[in-house]
PDB file of C-alpha atoms in Angstrom:
ATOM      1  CA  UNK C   1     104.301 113.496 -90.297  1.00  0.00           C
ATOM      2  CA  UNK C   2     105.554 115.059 -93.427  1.00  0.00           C
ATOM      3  CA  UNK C   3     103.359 117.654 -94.592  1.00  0.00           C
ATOM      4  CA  UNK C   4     104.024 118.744 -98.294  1.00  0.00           C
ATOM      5  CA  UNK C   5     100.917 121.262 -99.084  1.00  0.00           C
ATOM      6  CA  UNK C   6      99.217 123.333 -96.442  1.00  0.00           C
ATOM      7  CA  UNK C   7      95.546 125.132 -98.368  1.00  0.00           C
ATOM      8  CA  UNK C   8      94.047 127.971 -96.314  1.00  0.00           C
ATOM      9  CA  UNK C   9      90.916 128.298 -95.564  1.00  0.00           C
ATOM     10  CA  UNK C  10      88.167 130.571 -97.794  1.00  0.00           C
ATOM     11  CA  UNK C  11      87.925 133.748 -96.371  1.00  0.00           C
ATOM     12  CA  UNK C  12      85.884 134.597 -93.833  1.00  0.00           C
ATOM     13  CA  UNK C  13      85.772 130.699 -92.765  1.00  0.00           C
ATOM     14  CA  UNK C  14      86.843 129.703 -88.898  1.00  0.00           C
ATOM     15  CA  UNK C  15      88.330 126.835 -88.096  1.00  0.00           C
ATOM     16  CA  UNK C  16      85.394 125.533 -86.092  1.00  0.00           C
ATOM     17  CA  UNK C  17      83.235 125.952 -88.991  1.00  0.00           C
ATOM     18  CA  UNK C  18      85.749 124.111 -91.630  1.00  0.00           C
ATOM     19  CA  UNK C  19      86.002 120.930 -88.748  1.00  0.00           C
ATOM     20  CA  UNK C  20      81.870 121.001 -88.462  1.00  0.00           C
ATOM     21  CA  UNK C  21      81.394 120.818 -92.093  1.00  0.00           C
ATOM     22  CA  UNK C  22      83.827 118.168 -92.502  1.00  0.00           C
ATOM     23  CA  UNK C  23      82.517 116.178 -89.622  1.00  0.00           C
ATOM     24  CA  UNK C  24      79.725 116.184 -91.093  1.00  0.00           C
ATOM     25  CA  UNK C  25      80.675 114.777 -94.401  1.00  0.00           C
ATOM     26  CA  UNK C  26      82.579 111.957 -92.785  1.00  0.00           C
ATOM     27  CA  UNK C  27      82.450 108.239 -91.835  1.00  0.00           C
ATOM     28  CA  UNK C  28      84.099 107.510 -88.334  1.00  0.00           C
ATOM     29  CA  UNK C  29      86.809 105.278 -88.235  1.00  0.00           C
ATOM     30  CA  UNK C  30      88.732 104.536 -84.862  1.00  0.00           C
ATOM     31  CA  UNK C  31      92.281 103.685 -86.309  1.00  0.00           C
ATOM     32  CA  UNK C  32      94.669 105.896 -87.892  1.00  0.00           C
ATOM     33  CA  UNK C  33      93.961 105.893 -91.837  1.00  0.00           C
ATOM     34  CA  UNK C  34      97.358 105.452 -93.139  1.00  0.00           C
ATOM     35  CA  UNK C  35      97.031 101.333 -93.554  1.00  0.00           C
ATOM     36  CA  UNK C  36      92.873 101.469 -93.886  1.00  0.00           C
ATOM     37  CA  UNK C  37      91.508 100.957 -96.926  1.00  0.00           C
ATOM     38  CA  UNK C  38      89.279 103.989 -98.216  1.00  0.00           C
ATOM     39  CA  UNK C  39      87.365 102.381-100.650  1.00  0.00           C
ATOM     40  CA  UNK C  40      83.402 102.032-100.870  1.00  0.00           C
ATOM     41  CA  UNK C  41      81.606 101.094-103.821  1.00  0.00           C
ATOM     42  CA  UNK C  42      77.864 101.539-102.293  1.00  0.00           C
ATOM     43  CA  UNK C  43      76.385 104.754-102.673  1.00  0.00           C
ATOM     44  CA  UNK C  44      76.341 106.977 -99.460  1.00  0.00           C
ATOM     45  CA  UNK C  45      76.103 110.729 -99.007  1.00  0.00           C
ATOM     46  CA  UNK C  46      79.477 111.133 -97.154  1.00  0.00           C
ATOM     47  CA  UNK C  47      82.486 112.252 -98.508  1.00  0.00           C
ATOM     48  CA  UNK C  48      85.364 111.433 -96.076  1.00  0.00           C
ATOM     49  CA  UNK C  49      86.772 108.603 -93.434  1.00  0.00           C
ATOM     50  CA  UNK C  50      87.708 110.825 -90.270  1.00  0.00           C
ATOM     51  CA  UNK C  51      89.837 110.027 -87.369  1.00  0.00           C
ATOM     52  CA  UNK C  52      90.052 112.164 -84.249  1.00  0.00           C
ATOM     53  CA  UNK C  53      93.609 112.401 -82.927  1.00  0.00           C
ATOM     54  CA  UNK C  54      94.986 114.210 -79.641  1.00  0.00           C
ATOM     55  CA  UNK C  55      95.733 117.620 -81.998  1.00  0.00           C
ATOM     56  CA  UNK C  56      94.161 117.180 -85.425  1.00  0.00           C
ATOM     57  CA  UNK C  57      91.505 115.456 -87.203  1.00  0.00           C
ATOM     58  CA  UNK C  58      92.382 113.021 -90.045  1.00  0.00           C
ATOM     59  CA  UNK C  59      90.412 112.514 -93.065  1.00  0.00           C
ATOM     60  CA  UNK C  60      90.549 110.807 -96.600  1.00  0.00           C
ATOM     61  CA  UNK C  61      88.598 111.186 -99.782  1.00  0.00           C
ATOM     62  CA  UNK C  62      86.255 108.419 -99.555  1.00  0.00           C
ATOM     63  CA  UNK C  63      87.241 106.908-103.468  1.00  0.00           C
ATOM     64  CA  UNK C  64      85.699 103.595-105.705  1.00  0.00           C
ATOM     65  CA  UNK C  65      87.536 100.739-106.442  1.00  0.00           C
ATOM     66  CA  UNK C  66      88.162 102.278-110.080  1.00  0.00           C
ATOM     67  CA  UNK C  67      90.025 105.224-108.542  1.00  0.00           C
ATOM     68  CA  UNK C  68      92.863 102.369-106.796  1.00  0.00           C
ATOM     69  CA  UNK C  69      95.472 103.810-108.543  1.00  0.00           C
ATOM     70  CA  UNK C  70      95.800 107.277-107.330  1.00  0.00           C
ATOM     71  CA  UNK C  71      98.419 107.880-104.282  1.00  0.00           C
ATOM     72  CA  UNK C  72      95.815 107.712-100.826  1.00  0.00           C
ATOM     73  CA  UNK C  73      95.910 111.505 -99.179  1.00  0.00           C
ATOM     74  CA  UNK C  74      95.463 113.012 -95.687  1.00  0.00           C
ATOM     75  CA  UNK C  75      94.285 116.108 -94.757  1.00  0.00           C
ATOM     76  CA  UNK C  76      94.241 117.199 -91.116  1.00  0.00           C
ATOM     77  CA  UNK C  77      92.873 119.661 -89.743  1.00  0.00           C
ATOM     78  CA  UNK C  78      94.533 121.301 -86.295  1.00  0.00           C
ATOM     79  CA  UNK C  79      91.856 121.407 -83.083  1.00  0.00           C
ATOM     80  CA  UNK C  80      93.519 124.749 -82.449  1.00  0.00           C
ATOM     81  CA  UNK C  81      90.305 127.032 -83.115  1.00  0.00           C
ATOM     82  CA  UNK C  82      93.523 129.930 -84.284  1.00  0.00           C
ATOM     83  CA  UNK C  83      94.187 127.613 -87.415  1.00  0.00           C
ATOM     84  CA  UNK C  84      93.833 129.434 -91.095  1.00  0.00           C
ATOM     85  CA  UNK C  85      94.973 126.151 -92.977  1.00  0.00           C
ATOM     86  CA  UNK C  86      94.666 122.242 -93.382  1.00  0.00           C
ATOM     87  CA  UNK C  87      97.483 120.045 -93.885  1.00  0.00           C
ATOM     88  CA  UNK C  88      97.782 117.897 -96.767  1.00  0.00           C
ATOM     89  CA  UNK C  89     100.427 114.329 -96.911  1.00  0.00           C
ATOM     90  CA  UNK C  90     100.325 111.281 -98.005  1.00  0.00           C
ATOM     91  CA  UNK C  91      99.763 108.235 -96.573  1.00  0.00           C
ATOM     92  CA  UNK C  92     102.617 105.538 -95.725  1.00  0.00           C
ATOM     93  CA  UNK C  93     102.110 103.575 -98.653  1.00  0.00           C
ATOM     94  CA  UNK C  94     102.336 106.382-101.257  1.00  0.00           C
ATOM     95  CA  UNK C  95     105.305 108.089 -99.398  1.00  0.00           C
ATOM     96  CA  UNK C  96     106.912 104.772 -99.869  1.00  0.00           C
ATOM     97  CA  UNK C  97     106.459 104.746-103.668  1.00  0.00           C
ATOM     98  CA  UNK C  98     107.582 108.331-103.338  1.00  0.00           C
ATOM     99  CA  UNK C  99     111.022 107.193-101.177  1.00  0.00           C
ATOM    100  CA  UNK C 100     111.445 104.284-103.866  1.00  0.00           C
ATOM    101  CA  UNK C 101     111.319 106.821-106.412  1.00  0.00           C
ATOM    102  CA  UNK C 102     113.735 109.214-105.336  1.00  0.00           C
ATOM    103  CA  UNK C 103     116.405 106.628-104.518  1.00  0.00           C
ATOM    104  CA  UNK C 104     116.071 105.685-108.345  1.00  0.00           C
ATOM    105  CA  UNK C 105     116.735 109.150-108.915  1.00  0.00           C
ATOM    106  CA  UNK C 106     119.643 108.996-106.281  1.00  0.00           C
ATOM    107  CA  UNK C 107     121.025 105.725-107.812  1.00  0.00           C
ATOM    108  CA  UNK C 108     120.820 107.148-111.181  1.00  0.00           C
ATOM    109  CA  UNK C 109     122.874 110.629-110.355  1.00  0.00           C
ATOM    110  CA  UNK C 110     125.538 108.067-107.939  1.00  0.00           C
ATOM    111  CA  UNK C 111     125.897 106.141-111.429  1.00  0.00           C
ATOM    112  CA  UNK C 112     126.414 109.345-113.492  1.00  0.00           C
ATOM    113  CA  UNK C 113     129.062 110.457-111.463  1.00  0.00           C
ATOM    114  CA  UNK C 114     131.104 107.363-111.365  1.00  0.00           C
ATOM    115  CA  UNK C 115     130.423 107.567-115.031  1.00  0.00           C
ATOM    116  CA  UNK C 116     128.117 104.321-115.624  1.00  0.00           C
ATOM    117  CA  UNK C 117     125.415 105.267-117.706  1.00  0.00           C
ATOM    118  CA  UNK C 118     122.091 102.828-117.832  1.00  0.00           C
ATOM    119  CA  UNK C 119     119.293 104.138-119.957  1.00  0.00           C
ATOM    120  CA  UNK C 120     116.798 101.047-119.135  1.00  0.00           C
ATOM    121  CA  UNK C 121     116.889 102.558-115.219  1.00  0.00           C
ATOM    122  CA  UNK C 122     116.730 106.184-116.116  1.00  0.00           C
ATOM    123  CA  UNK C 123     113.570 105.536-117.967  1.00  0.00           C
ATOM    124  CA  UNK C 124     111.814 103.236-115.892  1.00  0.00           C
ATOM    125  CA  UNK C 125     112.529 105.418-113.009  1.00  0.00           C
ATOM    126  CA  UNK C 126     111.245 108.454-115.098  1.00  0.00           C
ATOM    127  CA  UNK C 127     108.494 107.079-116.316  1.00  0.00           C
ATOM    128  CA  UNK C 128     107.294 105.720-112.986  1.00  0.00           C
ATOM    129  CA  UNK C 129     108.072 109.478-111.515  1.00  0.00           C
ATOM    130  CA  UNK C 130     106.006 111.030-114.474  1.00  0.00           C
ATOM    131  CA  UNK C 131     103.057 108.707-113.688  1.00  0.00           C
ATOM    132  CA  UNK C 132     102.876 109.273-109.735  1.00  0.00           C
ATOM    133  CA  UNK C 133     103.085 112.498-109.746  1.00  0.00           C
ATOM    134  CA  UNK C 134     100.857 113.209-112.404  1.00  0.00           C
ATOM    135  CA  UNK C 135      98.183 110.662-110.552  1.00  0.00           C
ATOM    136  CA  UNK C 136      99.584 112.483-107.303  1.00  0.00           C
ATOM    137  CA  UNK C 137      98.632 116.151-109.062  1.00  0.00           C
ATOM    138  CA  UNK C 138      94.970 114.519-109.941  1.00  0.00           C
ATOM    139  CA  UNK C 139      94.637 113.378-106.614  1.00  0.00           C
ATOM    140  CA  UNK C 140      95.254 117.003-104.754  1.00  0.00           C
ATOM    141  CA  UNK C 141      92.813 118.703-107.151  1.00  0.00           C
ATOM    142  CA  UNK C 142      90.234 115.911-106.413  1.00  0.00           C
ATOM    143  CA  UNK C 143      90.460 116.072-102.485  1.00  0.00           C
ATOM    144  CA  UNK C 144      90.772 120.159-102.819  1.00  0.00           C
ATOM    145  CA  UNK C 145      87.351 120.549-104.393  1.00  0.00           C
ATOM    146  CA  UNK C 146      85.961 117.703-102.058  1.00  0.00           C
ATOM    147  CA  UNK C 147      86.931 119.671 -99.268  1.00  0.00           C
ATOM    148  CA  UNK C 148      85.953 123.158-100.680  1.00  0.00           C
ATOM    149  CA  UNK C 149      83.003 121.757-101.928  1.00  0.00           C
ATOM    150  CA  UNK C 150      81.794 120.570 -98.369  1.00  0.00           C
ATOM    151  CA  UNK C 151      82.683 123.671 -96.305  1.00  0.00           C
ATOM    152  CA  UNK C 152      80.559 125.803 -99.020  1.00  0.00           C
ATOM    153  CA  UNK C 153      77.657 123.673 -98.443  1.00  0.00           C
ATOM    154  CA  UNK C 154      77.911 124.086 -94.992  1.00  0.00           C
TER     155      UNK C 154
END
């Protein structure tokens, strides 16, 4: 999987602690949540959708059906009881908006070399790259102070 932020732990919190706390906060689900939807409009006290793999635990930010448009993350969480961080990606369909995005920006530097020049792509590609990463940047803060916000009230 392609990691792109790893968050360390607050001091003087283990690894077994950080898992229990998010356990707790959590909604099993039994198949990776990559393609699962992670929206719930009813009111419940939990915070996450976990999945236990073979060497980390998967969860997502629970979110409403207003909050469709930000990019869905994952945050895992090694079994190793050593670990001092949690792993942040996305999930497939956001990394695919992310791909898409960077071959427009690969098209549009092939173009400027060969010396074709179109304005209509270079703007819808940076717009579109302005917008998901700023929703992308909302996104991480949100599920950061989810997370830190469950292991403190642990």
């Amino acid at each position: 999987m392609l990691y792109f932020k790893t968050i360390p732990f607050p001091d003087h919190i283990q690894q077994a602690q950080v898992e229990e706390a998010l356990r707790k906060a959590s909604l099993k689900k039994t198949l990776s949540l990559d393609f699962k939807s992670s929206t719930m409009n009813i009111g419940t006290d939990k915070k996450f959708f976990g999945f236990e793999g073979k060497n980390a635990l998967s969860f997502t930010r629970i979110r409403t059906s207003f909050e469709f448009l930000l990019p869905k993350l994952i945050v895992s969480v090694p079994k190793d009881q050593s670990a001092t961080a949690y792993k942040i990606r996305l999930s497939a369909v956001p990394l695919a908006v992310c791909l898409f995005i960077f071959f427009g920006f690969y098209s549009i530097i092939v173009g400027l070399i060969r010396g074709i020049i179109n304005v209509e792509s270079m703007a819808v590609v940076l717009v579109l790259a302005i917008l998901f990463f700023s929703l992308l940047a909302l996104e991480i803060k949100i599920t950061k102070s989810r997370v830190l916000k469950v292991i403190e009230k642990a």
